XYZ file of C-alpha atoms in Angstrom:
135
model
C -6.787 -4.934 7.303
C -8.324 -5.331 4.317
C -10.180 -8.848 5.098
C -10.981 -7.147 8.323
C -13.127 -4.127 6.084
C -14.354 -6.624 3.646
C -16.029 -9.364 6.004
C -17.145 -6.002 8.131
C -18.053 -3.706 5.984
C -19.022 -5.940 2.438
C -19.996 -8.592 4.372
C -17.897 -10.880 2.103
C -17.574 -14.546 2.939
C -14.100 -15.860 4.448
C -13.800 -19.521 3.309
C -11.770 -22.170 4.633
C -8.511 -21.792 2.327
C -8.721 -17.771 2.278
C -8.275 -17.916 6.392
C -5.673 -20.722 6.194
C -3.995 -18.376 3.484
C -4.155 -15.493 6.067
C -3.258 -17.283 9.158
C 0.049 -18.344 6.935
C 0.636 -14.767 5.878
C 0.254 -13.248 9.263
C 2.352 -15.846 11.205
C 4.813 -15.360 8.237
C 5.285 -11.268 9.156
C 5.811 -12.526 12.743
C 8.384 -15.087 12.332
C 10.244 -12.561 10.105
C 9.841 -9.355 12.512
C 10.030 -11.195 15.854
C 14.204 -10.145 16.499
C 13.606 -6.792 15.107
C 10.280 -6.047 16.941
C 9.957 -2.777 18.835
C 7.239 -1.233 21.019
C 7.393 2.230 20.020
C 4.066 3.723 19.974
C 4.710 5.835 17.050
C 5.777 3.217 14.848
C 3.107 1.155 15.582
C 0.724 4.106 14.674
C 2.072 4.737 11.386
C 2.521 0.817 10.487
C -1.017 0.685 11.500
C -2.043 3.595 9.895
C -0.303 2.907 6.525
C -1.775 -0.609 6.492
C -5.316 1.244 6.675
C -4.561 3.440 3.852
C -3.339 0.821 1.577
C -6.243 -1.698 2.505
C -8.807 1.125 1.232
C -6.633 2.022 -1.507
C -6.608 -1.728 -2.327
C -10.239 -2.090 -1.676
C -11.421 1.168 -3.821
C -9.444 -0.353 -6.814
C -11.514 -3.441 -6.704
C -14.665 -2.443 -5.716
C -15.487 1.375 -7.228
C -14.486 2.706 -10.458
C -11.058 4.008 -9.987
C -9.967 0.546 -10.373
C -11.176 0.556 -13.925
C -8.928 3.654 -14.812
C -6.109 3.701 -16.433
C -3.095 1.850 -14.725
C -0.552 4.402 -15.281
C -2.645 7.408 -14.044
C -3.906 5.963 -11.789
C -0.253 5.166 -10.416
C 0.794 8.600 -11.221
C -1.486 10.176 -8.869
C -1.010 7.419 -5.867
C 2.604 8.734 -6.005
C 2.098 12.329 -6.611
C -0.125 12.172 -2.837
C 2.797 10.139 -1.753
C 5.984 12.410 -2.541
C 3.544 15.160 -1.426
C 3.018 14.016 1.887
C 7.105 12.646 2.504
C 7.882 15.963 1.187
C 5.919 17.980 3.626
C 7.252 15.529 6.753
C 10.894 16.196 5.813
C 10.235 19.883 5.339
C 8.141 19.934 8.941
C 11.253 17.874 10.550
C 13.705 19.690 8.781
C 15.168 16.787 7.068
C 15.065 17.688 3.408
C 18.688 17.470 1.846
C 19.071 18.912 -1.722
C 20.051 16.322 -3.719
C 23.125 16.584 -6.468
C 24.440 14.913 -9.736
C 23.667 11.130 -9.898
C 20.927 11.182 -7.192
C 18.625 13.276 -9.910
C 19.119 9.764 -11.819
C 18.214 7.549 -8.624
C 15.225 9.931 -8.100
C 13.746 9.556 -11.584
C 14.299 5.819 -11.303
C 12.518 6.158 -7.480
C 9.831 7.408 -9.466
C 9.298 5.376 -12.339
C 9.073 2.446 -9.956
C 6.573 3.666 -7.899
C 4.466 4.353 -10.822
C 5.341 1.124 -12.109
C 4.187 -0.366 -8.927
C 1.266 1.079 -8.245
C -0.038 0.347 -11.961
C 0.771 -3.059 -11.367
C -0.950 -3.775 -7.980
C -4.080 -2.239 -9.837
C -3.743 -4.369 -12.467
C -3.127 -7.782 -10.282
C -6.154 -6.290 -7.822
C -8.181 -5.995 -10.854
C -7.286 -9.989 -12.080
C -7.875 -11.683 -8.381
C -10.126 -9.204 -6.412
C -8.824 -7.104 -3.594
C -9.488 -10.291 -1.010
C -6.753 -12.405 -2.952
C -4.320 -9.296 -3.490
C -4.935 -8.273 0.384
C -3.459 -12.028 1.346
C-alpha cells in the first residue's frame, strides 16, 4: 500500500533493489498465510482497510510535519484513536467484558506497548523514509 501511494501519488522512483525487496516481502506474507487463507469478504475489507490506514499513517510521518513531533505523543494519540475505535466495536457488538484484578496490569502493559510502538515506528520512519519502513 504504501509504495502503491508513493509511486502514485509522490511520484517517487521504484528502483531495482526496492521492487526485489517488495516482491520478497509480499511472496513472504503468502508463503506464511497460504494454509490459513480465507475468503471472507469482511476480513478482507478490514485487512485491506487497515493496511490503508497504516500506509497513510506511515506516509504522513515521513512526509508532513507530524513526523517531526514528539515520538511519545505522537504514539499517545495513535493509540488513544485506536482504543477509541475497538472500544466503540465491542460496545456496538456487545462484546465488552469488564475486566478484574491482574488484567488492569495486562491492560496498562497493552498500553505502554502500543505507545512504545508507535513512537518507535516514527522514529525508524523518520531514519529510512516511509518507502524503506513500508518494505
Amino acid at each position: 500500500m504504501i509504495t502503491f501511494i508513493l509511486v502514485t501519488v509522490f511520484h517517487e522512483h521504484l528502483c531495482w533493489q526496492k521492487g526485489l525487496a517488495l516482491l520478497a516481502s509480499v511472496a513472504g506474507v503468502v508463503f506464511i498465510s497460504w494454509d490459513s487463507f480465507s475468503t471472507s469478504a469482511t476480513g478482507i475489507i478490514c485487512a485491506l482497510l487497515s493496511g490503508v490506514f497504516w500506509a497513510v499513517y506511515i506516509i504522513l510521518l515521513d512526509k508532513f510535519p507530524i513526523g517531526k513531533e514528539n515520538e511519545f505523543v505522537t504514539g499517545f494519540y495513535v493509540y488513544l484513536c485506536q482504543a477509541i475505535i475497538s472500544f466503540a466495536h465491542a460496545l456496538s457488538t456487545h462484546t465488552l467484558n469488564k475486566p478484574a484484578g491482574l488484567f488492569w496490569l495486562l491492560i496498562l502493559a497493552e498500553i505502554s506497548i502500543g505507545i512504545i510502538s508507535c513512537a518507535l515506528l516514527q522514529l525508524g520512519t523518520n531514519r529510512i523514509g516511509s518507502f524503506s519502513a513500508g518494505i
